[in-house]
Each structure stands twice: as structure tokens, then as C-alpha cells.
Amino acid sequence: AIFPALVTPLLGNLTNMEAFRAFLLYIGCLVSAAEELREPQLLQDVNHSLSFFGGNCKQHGSCRLCVHAGCGWCPTTGRCEGPSAQCHGKAVEQSCPPEPEGPNITDFSLDMSLRMMKYAYASYYEKPEKHGLPSYVEVVKTFSFSLGLWDRAFAFVALDETDRQIVLAFRGSETVTQLVVEILYHTLVPWQGDEKIRVNEFFMWAADDLLPQINPVLQQLEERCRDCQLLVTGHSLGASMAMLAAYNISFWSSTTPIIYTFGQPRTSNGAFAQMVEKRLPLIFRLVNAADPVPHIPLCSRSDSECADDKVQGYYHTGMEMWFPSGDYEHHVMCHYRECVGEPHSEDLSCSNGLGFPEAAVVFDHHRYWDVIKAGGFCGGQKLLVV
């Protein structure tokens, strides 16, 4: 109850960015306090408060699942809406054409994303080999460093000779407050002197500091395992680090890095995103339900869409894979949508169309790990690409 009473008036009196900062700092403090106290009921109460804004109908990714839940489908926008909503002046549809099953539209691999999720999860521990990695995986080297408030930053390099993979994993932020401070209070700066191509200075500093330590280890492993794939992963701030590191590594590596990230914030402007995608064609950003972090900072918009041509505007890199909460099975991420619509990398029919910050559910940022605890996506059951 305290959420609408305190925050809604505040949002109405501030500018767009000021309101977003106030909103995230407020919920970040609540989440941090709840986590520190280890109080399940407090966590539940905060989560309930954060679901104050939108309806559940928007949390479905396909017409079939939308209509089955008693909602209505808008074919024009490709979005699920409330049963009484309007779709371009017409009532939403209550029935769906057949949806033939077929292969993925993209090269996204659910099995690979589960593997990378385990590496991203393990990065939150000082001894990652003891926290969910397969016994045959060798943790070759760990890296600890500090940057700003991120005083427990961490990464590790692992070798999987069974599946022929080299993996670089980055730890993310430990609280939402930490993430907000580090991202929102650092600016977009020119990349290698190019005024049109910009990246958040925090991540650029971190990459410059850490990559000279990581690159020699990766180079040795590539000599040792010449046919290994190179995969880079991370969660939250670690996801942004993964993307920047992979781009830098691509200039010397004999194999093109593949990126799987979880809850990644916006990291750069559109020009930088386009430059990265030309070198790295396989970048998959998993977004859980109404996780607010992928929508930090707010993008610059033209009409209702995120615009990729703003020098000082944030824009995502890579393909979003959205797992709406209405399509969970066994209370974990399950059915997903390949977000190949417009605008590219900021598809309005996926999580970007929910409306942030109003739709934000902070605990969705931590629920990726529920998949691991449940034995896999859908709780280990078969899932559907929507």
C-alpha cells in the first residue's frame, strides 16, 4: 500500500528521467533492505507492491496463450491486452488462427542459454566451481576487481573440454540501488574518439581495466582447445560487461564470440549497437517478464518507439528473448518469444511494450535463477516458442 501512496504523486511532479531515477532508487532501497534482513514476507510484500501498475494480460507472448488466459489479442501490434481493450479501433480478438510449430526464427538455443545461465549464476560466488557447474568444467582463472561502488566485481574463465567450449562469465550488481547509481550517474562518452559512437563510461572503464588481465588467459586456452567455441555471459551489470568484452575480444580471437546475457541494462547508443552487431551476429538477451533492468536507462523515443539515431540516446544491442510471466510453467520461465519485430533490438511487442517504469517488477531481475533451482526452463518440462 505504501508504494502507490508515496511514489505515484512523486512521479507526477518530476521530469521523465528524474521520476525514473526516484522510482528505481526507492524500490532499490526496499529490495536491498528485504534482502539484507532475509525476510521472505517482506520480499513478498515488496513484490506485491511492485505489481501495483499493469494487468496480467500483457504478460503473454502468443495469441493462443493470451486467449486461453481469457484475454484478447491485437494482431496489429502482436500484443496481448485486456478482454475489453481496443485494437486500432476494433475489439481485441478472442480466437486465434492455427499456430504451426516450427524451428526457431533465430539461432537462439534454449539448451545453450541454460548452460550459460549456470555460469552467470556461479559468477556470484568466489569459488564458482562449487556452485552448479558440471564437474568436468575447469575454472581456469578468476578475476576480482573494484570500480566505483562495484567493489565486489568478479569474472572467471572456464574450459569445458567435453562440450568444446571456453566460457567467460561476469558477475553482476548485487543490489538494484548499486546498479542505478553506476549506470544513471555515468554518461555516454565517445568510443575511441568517435563522437557519434558512444558507450556508458562506467563499462568502458571496467573493460579497459579488466581485459588486459583476461585476454592472455583466453589466448592460452584457444591454443589449448583450437576447436572450442568462445561464449561470453553475465547477469545485470555483468551482462553489459560481457557484451563489451566480447566485442573487444573479437578483434584478436580466431573464433567469433557468442553472447548470452540475462537482465542486461542498456549500455550504449544505437551507433555503437549497430557496430557491435556487425562483428557479433549471435547476441541473445534473455529478459524475464517485467524485469526493469533491461529498461535502464530509458531510451530516447521517436513517437512511441526507441530511436537508434540519437547520439546521446541509449539503445539495446542484440536480440531479445522475452519470457512473459503469464506463460510460466511450474512458476519458472518457460514459453518465450523471439523478439524479431520493430524496432530492431527494441521490439515493442515484447517487454519494451509493457511500459516502464510503471510495469516494473524488481524481483523479476532475480528470478532467472529459479530456472536452475527448478531443473530447467518450465521446471524441466517441454516448452513452446511463442
Short mmCIF file of C-alpha atoms in Angstrom, two decimals:
data_model
loop_
_atom_site.label_atom_id
_atom_site.label_comp_id
_atom_site.label_asym_id
_atom_site.label_seq_id
_atom_site.Cartn_x
_atom_site.Cartn_y
_atom_site.Cartn_z
CA ALA A 1 0.00 0.00 0.00
CA ILE A 2 2.90 2.38 0.65
CA PHE A 3 4.01 2.18 -2.96
CA PRO A 4 1.08 3.99 -4.66
CA ALA A 5 0.70 6.36 -1.71
CA LEU A 6 4.29 7.60 -1.77
CA VAL A 7 5.60 7.09 -5.25
CA THR A 8 2.72 7.93 -7.59
CA PRO A 9 2.50 11.60 -6.53
CA LEU A 10 6.26 11.85 -6.78
CA LEU A 11 6.31 10.58 -10.34
CA GLY A 12 3.69 13.11 -11.34
CA ASN A 13 5.78 16.07 -10.20
CA LEU A 14 9.10 15.14 -11.78
CA THR A 15 10.55 15.05 -15.27
CA ASN A 16 10.68 11.71 -17.07
CA MET A 17 14.29 10.89 -16.13
CA GLU A 18 14.01 12.32 -12.62
CA ALA A 19 10.92 10.22 -11.99
CA PHE A 20 12.63 7.10 -13.27
CA ARG A 21 15.64 7.69 -11.03
CA ALA A 22 13.43 8.32 -7.99
CA PHE A 23 11.34 5.24 -8.75
CA LEU A 24 14.33 2.93 -9.07
CA LEU A 25 16.18 4.33 -6.08
CA TYR A 26 13.06 3.85 -3.98
CA ILE A 27 12.42 0.26 -4.97
CA GLY A 28 16.15 -0.45 -4.86
CA CYS A 29 16.21 0.59 -1.20
CA LEU A 30 13.22 -1.64 -0.44
CA VAL A 31 14.76 -4.61 -2.19
CA SER A 32 18.14 -4.09 -0.55
CA ALA A 33 16.55 -3.89 2.89
CA ALA A 34 14.49 -7.00 2.28
CA GLU A 35 17.49 -8.97 1.06
CA GLU A 36 19.64 -7.78 3.96
CA LEU A 37 17.01 -8.81 6.53
CA ARG A 38 16.40 -12.14 4.79
CA GLU A 39 12.68 -11.72 5.47
CA PRO A 40 10.57 -13.77 3.00
CA GLN A 41 7.37 -11.94 3.98
CA LEU A 42 8.97 -8.55 3.37
CA LEU A 43 10.17 -9.73 -0.02
CA GLN A 44 6.66 -10.91 -0.81
CA ASP A 45 5.10 -7.61 0.32
CA VAL A 46 7.50 -5.55 -1.79
CA ASN A 47 6.86 -7.76 -4.81
CA HIS A 48 3.12 -7.30 -4.33
CA SER A 49 3.56 -3.53 -4.16
CA LEU A 50 5.58 -3.53 -7.35
CA SER A 51 2.82 -5.33 -9.25
CA PHE A 52 0.53 -2.38 -8.46
CA PHE A 53 0.67 -0.97 -12.00
CA GLY A 54 -0.24 -3.12 -15.07
CA GLY A 55 -2.52 -6.07 -15.80
CA ASN A 56 -1.51 -9.67 -16.25
CA CYS A 57 -2.86 -9.87 -19.80
CA LYS A 58 0.21 -8.06 -21.13
CA GLN A 59 2.35 -10.90 -19.77
CA HIS A 60 1.51 -13.34 -22.57
CA GLY A 61 3.62 -13.72 -25.69
CA SER A 62 1.34 -15.55 -28.13
CA CYS A 63 -2.26 -15.36 -29.27
CA ARG A 64 -3.03 -18.91 -28.15
CA LEU A 65 -1.76 -18.44 -24.60
CA CYS A 66 -3.32 -14.98 -24.43
CA VAL A 67 -6.83 -16.12 -25.39
CA HIS A 68 -6.55 -19.24 -23.22
CA ALA A 69 -5.99 -16.92 -20.24
CA GLY A 70 -9.23 -15.06 -21.01
CA CYS A 71 -7.51 -12.03 -22.53
CA GLY A 72 -7.73 -10.54 -26.02
CA TRP A 73 -5.18 -10.49 -28.84
CA CYS A 74 -4.33 -7.49 -31.01
CA PRO A 75 -2.88 -8.82 -34.28
CA THR A 76 -1.81 -5.35 -35.41
CA THR A 77 0.60 -4.87 -32.53
CA GLY A 78 1.18 -8.56 -31.80
CA ARG A 79 0.35 -7.98 -28.14
CA CYS A 80 -1.98 -9.44 -25.56
CA GLU A 81 -4.41 -6.97 -23.98
CA GLY A 82 -7.30 -6.99 -21.54
CA PRO A 83 -10.51 -8.57 -22.86
CA SER A 84 -12.27 -5.19 -23.14
CA ALA A 85 -9.35 -3.35 -24.77
CA GLN A 86 -9.44 -1.77 -28.21
CA CYS A 87 -7.10 -2.74 -31.04
CA HIS A 88 -6.83 0.15 -33.51
CA GLY A 89 -10.49 0.98 -33.04
CA LYS A 90 -11.70 -2.61 -33.03
CA ALA A 91 -12.34 -5.11 -30.27
CA VAL A 92 -9.45 -7.43 -29.49
CA GLU A 93 -9.74 -10.92 -30.91
CA GLN A 94 -10.94 -13.79 -28.73
CA SER A 95 -9.84 -16.57 -31.08
CA CYS A 96 -6.62 -17.35 -32.90
CA PRO A 97 -5.61 -18.89 -36.22
CA PRO A 98 -3.65 -22.15 -36.00
CA GLU A 99 -0.04 -21.66 -34.91
CA PRO A 100 2.09 -24.24 -36.71
CA GLU A 101 5.07 -25.48 -34.70
CA GLY A 102 8.38 -24.97 -36.37
CA PRO A 103 12.04 -24.19 -35.78
CA ASN A 104 13.25 -21.01 -34.12
CA ILE A 105 13.28 -17.88 -36.23
CA THR A 106 16.73 -17.09 -34.87
CA ASP A 107 19.71 -19.26 -33.89
CA PHE A 108 18.79 -18.99 -30.22
CA SER A 109 19.40 -22.21 -28.27
CA LEU A 110 17.48 -22.85 -25.09
CA ASP A 111 19.93 -25.56 -24.06
CA MET A 112 22.83 -23.16 -24.51
CA SER A 113 21.05 -20.42 -22.58
CA LEU A 114 20.56 -22.80 -19.63
CA ARG A 115 24.26 -23.66 -19.71
CA MET A 116 25.23 -20.00 -19.78
CA MET A 117 22.75 -19.22 -17.02
CA LYS A 118 24.62 -21.65 -14.78
CA TYR A 119 27.91 -19.86 -15.49
CA ALA A 120 26.34 -16.45 -14.82
CA TYR A 121 24.89 -17.75 -11.56
CA ALA A 122 28.21 -19.29 -10.49
CA SER A 123 29.95 -15.93 -11.01
CA TYR A 124 28.25 -14.63 -7.85
CA TYR A 125 30.47 -16.95 -5.79
CA GLU A 126 34.19 -16.70 -5.06
CA LYS A 127 34.58 -20.39 -5.95
CA PRO A 128 32.29 -20.79 -8.97
CA GLU A 129 33.25 -24.43 -9.50
CA LYS A 130 31.36 -25.31 -6.30
CA HIS A 131 28.08 -23.72 -7.38
CA GLY A 132 26.24 -25.58 -10.10
CA LEU A 133 28.83 -26.02 -12.85
CA PRO A 134 29.28 -29.51 -14.32
CA SER A 135 32.05 -31.49 -12.62
CA TYR A 136 34.01 -31.75 -15.86
CA VAL A 137 34.28 -27.95 -16.25
CA GLU A 138 37.64 -26.49 -15.27
CA VAL A 139 37.65 -22.99 -13.77
CA VAL A 140 40.95 -21.79 -15.17
CA LYS A 141 41.23 -18.30 -13.67
CA THR A 142 39.18 -15.90 -11.55
CA PHE A 143 39.45 -12.11 -11.56
CA SER A 144 38.42 -9.78 -8.73
CA PHE A 145 38.37 -6.02 -9.17
CA SER A 146 36.75 -2.81 -7.91
CA LEU A 147 35.23 0.04 -9.85
CA GLY A 148 33.16 2.78 -8.24
CA LEU A 149 30.57 1.30 -5.87
CA TRP A 150 31.00 -2.05 -7.58
CA ASP A 151 33.56 -3.18 -5.00
CA ARG A 152 32.96 -6.92 -5.44
CA ALA A 153 33.17 -7.14 -9.21
CA PHE A 154 34.25 -10.57 -10.41
CA ALA A 155 34.75 -12.63 -13.54
CA PHE A 156 36.08 -16.06 -14.37
CA VAL A 157 37.26 -18.07 -17.35
CA ALA A 158 36.34 -21.75 -17.64
CA LEU A 159 37.16 -24.57 -20.04
CA ASP A 160 34.71 -27.32 -20.95
CA GLU A 161 36.69 -29.84 -22.97
CA THR A 162 33.73 -32.24 -23.10
CA ASP A 163 31.46 -29.83 -24.98
CA ARG A 164 34.40 -27.92 -26.53
CA GLN A 165 33.62 -24.55 -25.01
CA ILE A 166 35.59 -21.70 -23.49
CA VAL A 167 33.37 -19.53 -21.28
CA LEU A 168 33.96 -16.05 -19.88
CA ALA A 169 31.41 -15.11 -17.20
CA PHE A 170 30.92 -11.79 -15.39
CA ARG A 171 29.28 -11.18 -12.03
CA GLY A 172 26.56 -8.54 -11.95
CA SER A 173 25.50 -5.96 -9.40
CA GLU A 174 24.34 -7.22 -6.04
CA THR A 175 21.58 -4.66 -5.48
CA VAL A 176 19.34 -2.61 -7.73
CA THR A 177 20.50 0.54 -5.93
CA GLN A 178 24.10 -0.19 -6.87
CA LEU A 179 23.15 -0.70 -10.49
CA VAL A 180 21.11 2.51 -10.68
CA VAL A 181 23.89 4.63 -9.23
CA GLU A 182 26.57 3.20 -11.50
CA ILE A 183 24.58 3.48 -14.74
CA LEU A 184 22.40 6.56 -14.36
CA TYR A 185 25.18 8.71 -12.92
CA HIS A 186 27.69 7.91 -15.65
CA THR A 187 27.27 9.34 -19.13
CA LEU A 188 27.59 8.16 -22.69
CA VAL A 189 31.10 9.01 -23.90
CA PRO A 190 32.73 8.74 -27.35
CA TRP A 191 34.13 5.34 -28.28
CA GLN A 192 37.75 5.66 -29.40
CA GLY A 193 37.26 9.36 -30.14
CA ASP A 194 34.23 8.97 -32.42
CA GLU A 195 31.64 11.49 -31.26
CA LYS A 196 28.75 9.63 -32.93
CA ILE A 197 29.52 6.22 -31.38
CA ARG A 198 29.01 6.25 -27.62
CA VAL A 199 29.05 3.84 -24.69
CA ASN A 200 28.41 4.28 -20.97
CA GLU A 201 31.71 5.40 -19.48
CA PHE A 202 31.38 3.03 -16.50
CA PHE A 203 31.52 -0.06 -18.71
CA MET A 204 34.27 1.36 -20.88
CA TRP A 205 36.43 1.99 -17.79
CA ALA A 206 35.73 -1.51 -16.50
CA ALA A 207 36.62 -3.14 -19.83
CA ASP A 208 39.83 -1.13 -20.11
CA ASP A 209 40.80 -2.18 -16.60
CA LEU A 210 39.95 -5.87 -16.84
CA LEU A 211 40.57 -7.05 -20.40
CA PRO A 212 44.39 -6.78 -20.24
CA GLN A 213 44.19 -9.40 -17.48
CA ILE A 214 41.65 -11.66 -19.21
CA ASN A 215 42.91 -11.69 -22.79
CA PRO A 216 46.18 -13.61 -22.17
CA VAL A 217 44.23 -16.37 -20.38
CA LEU A 218 41.76 -16.69 -23.25
CA GLN A 219 44.58 -16.72 -25.80
CA GLN A 220 46.27 -19.60 -24.00
CA LEU A 221 43.01 -21.55 -23.89
CA GLU A 222 42.41 -21.01 -27.60
CA GLU A 223 45.81 -22.57 -28.25
CA ARG A 224 44.91 -25.45 -25.97
CA CYS A 225 41.44 -26.00 -27.45
CA ARG A 226 41.56 -24.84 -31.07
CA ASP A 227 38.09 -26.15 -31.98
CA CYS A 228 36.34 -24.73 -28.90
CA GLN A 229 33.51 -22.21 -29.13
CA LEU A 230 34.01 -18.99 -27.18
CA LEU A 231 30.95 -17.95 -25.17
CA VAL A 232 30.56 -14.85 -23.02
CA THR A 233 27.83 -14.39 -20.44
CA GLY A 234 26.71 -12.34 -17.45
CA HIS A 235 23.74 -11.04 -15.50
CA SER A 236 22.81 -7.40 -14.81
CA LEU A 237 25.93 -5.18 -14.89
CA GLY A 238 27.86 -8.33 -15.76
CA ALA A 239 25.75 -8.68 -18.90
CA SER A 240 26.89 -5.28 -20.17
CA MET A 241 30.47 -6.22 -19.35
CA ALA A 242 30.02 -9.45 -21.31
CA MET A 243 28.88 -7.58 -24.42
CA LEU A 244 31.73 -5.07 -24.32
CA ALA A 245 34.33 -7.72 -23.57
CA ALA A 246 33.14 -9.95 -26.41
CA TYR A 247 33.34 -7.06 -28.86
CA ASN A 248 36.93 -6.30 -27.84
CA ILE A 249 37.91 -9.97 -27.90
CA SER A 250 36.50 -10.40 -31.42
CA PHE A 251 39.38 -8.34 -32.86
CA TRP A 252 42.03 -10.91 -31.94
CA SER A 253 40.17 -14.19 -31.38
CA SER A 254 40.19 -16.87 -34.07
CA THR A 255 36.54 -17.64 -33.25
CA THR A 256 33.61 -15.23 -33.13
CA PRO A 257 32.30 -14.95 -29.55
CA ILE A 258 28.68 -15.92 -28.88
CA ILE A 259 26.85 -13.90 -26.20
CA TYR A 260 24.03 -14.93 -23.87
CA THR A 261 23.04 -12.37 -21.24
CA PHE A 262 20.39 -12.14 -18.53
CA GLY A 263 18.70 -8.91 -17.46
CA GLN A 264 21.11 -6.67 -19.34
CA PRO A 265 20.74 -2.87 -19.00
CA ARG A 266 21.13 -0.58 -21.97
CA THR A 267 24.84 0.04 -22.43
CA SER A 268 25.38 2.32 -25.42
CA ASN A 269 23.73 4.36 -28.16
CA GLY A 270 22.35 2.96 -31.40
CA ALA A 271 25.50 3.62 -33.43
CA PHE A 272 27.58 1.54 -31.05
CA ALA A 273 24.92 -1.21 -31.04
CA GLN A 274 24.98 -1.40 -34.85
CA MET A 275 28.78 -1.54 -34.88
CA VAL A 276 28.82 -4.42 -32.39
CA GLU A 277 26.15 -6.42 -34.23
CA LYS A 278 28.15 -6.28 -37.47
CA ARG A 279 31.00 -8.14 -35.75
CA LEU A 280 28.94 -10.30 -33.40
CA PRO A 281 25.86 -11.76 -35.11
CA LEU A 282 24.87 -14.02 -32.18
CA ILE A 283 23.88 -11.83 -29.23
CA PHE A 284 20.91 -13.10 -27.25
CA ARG A 285 19.46 -11.06 -24.38
CA LEU A 286 17.13 -13.06 -22.14
CA VAL A 287 14.55 -10.84 -20.44
CA ASN A 288 12.37 -12.22 -17.68
CA ALA A 289 8.81 -10.86 -17.57
CA ALA A 290 8.80 -7.26 -16.24
CA ASP A 291 12.44 -7.11 -15.17
CA PRO A 292 13.09 -3.34 -15.08
CA VAL A 293 16.86 -3.53 -15.55
CA PRO A 294 16.77 -4.06 -19.35
CA HIS A 295 14.89 -0.74 -19.47
CA ILE A 296 17.56 1.22 -17.58
CA PRO A 297 18.40 3.87 -18.68
CA LEU A 298 15.30 4.93 -20.61
CA CYS A 299 15.82 5.04 -24.37
CA SER A 300 15.24 8.18 -26.44
CA ARG A 301 11.97 7.82 -28.33
CA SER A 302 10.60 8.92 -31.66
CA ASP A 303 6.84 8.73 -31.33
CA SER A 304 6.38 5.60 -29.21
CA GLU A 305 9.48 3.71 -30.37
CA CYS A 306 13.04 3.68 -29.10
CA ALA A 307 15.18 5.58 -31.61
CA ASP A 308 18.59 4.27 -32.68
CA ASP A 309 19.77 7.54 -34.26
CA LYS A 310 20.18 9.67 -31.12
CA VAL A 311 23.82 10.33 -30.27
CA GLN A 312 23.02 10.81 -26.58
CA GLY A 313 20.23 8.20 -26.50
CA TYR A 314 20.52 4.68 -25.13
CA TYR A 315 19.66 1.71 -27.35
CA HIS A 316 19.96 -2.06 -26.92
CA THR A 317 22.31 -4.41 -28.72
CA GLY A 318 21.32 -7.93 -29.82
CA MET A 319 18.14 -9.97 -29.98
CA GLU A 320 15.74 -10.03 -27.04
CA MET A 321 14.26 -13.35 -25.93
CA TRP A 322 11.27 -12.46 -23.77
CA PHE A 323 9.85 -14.87 -21.19
CA PRO A 324 6.50 -13.32 -20.08
CA SER A 325 5.35 -14.30 -16.59
CA GLY A 326 1.88 -15.20 -17.80
CA ASP A 327 3.47 -18.02 -19.77
CA TYR A 328 5.45 -19.54 -16.88
CA GLU A 329 5.12 -23.24 -16.11
CA HIS A 330 5.75 -24.54 -12.59
CA HIS A 331 6.40 -20.93 -11.52
CA VAL A 332 9.51 -20.51 -13.68
CA MET A 333 10.39 -19.05 -17.08
CA CYS A 334 9.00 -21.26 -19.82
CA HIS A 335 7.34 -20.15 -23.08
CA TYR A 336 9.30 -17.42 -24.80
CA ARG A 337 9.05 -15.04 -27.70
CA GLU A 338 11.80 -14.29 -30.21
CA CYS A 339 11.64 -10.53 -30.49
CA VAL A 340 12.28 -10.01 -34.19
CA GLY A 341 9.79 -7.17 -34.65
CA GLU A 342 10.38 -3.44 -34.96
CA PRO A 343 12.27 -1.52 -33.94
CA HIS A 344 15.23 -3.89 -34.20
CA SER A 345 16.55 -4.86 -30.73
CA GLU A 346 13.77 -2.80 -29.09
CA ASP A 347 10.72 -4.77 -30.30
CA LEU A 348 7.56 -3.08 -28.99
CA SER A 349 5.66 -6.38 -28.98
CA CYS A 350 7.99 -7.77 -26.30
CA SER A 351 9.00 -6.43 -22.87
CA ASN A 352 9.61 -2.95 -24.25
CA GLY A 353 5.88 -2.61 -24.88
CA LEU A 354 4.91 -3.14 -21.24
CA GLY A 355 5.55 0.48 -20.32
CA PHE A 356 8.34 1.32 -17.89
CA PRO A 357 8.79 2.35 -15.17
CA GLU A 358 5.09 1.72 -14.40
CA ALA A 359 5.24 -2.01 -15.25
CA ALA A 360 8.44 -2.75 -13.32
CA VAL A 361 8.62 -5.79 -11.04
CA VAL A 362 12.07 -5.67 -9.48
CA PHE A 363 12.11 -9.26 -8.30
CA ASP A 364 11.87 -10.44 -11.90
CA HIS A 365 15.52 -9.38 -12.12
CA HIS A 366 16.47 -12.16 -9.68
CA ARG A 367 14.11 -14.88 -10.90
CA TYR A 368 16.34 -16.13 -13.70
CA TRP A 369 17.97 -18.36 -11.09
CA ASP A 370 14.63 -20.05 -10.33
CA VAL A 371 15.11 -21.90 -13.62
CA ILE A 372 18.27 -23.56 -12.30
CA LYS A 373 16.65 -24.48 -8.99
CA ALA A 374 13.64 -25.98 -10.82
CA GLY A 375 15.79 -28.21 -13.01
CA GLY A 376 15.46 -26.19 -16.20
CA PHE A 377 13.06 -23.98 -18.13
CA CYS A 378 9.41 -24.89 -17.49
CA GLY A 379 10.61 -26.83 -14.47
CA GLY A 380 12.25 -29.34 -16.79
CA GLN A 381 9.15 -29.77 -18.95
CA LYS A 382 8.80 -29.26 -22.71
CA LEU A 383 8.26 -25.63 -23.69
CA LEU A 384 6.85 -23.67 -26.57
CA VAL A 385 8.42 -20.94 -28.67
CA VAL A 386 5.75 -18.24 -28.91
#
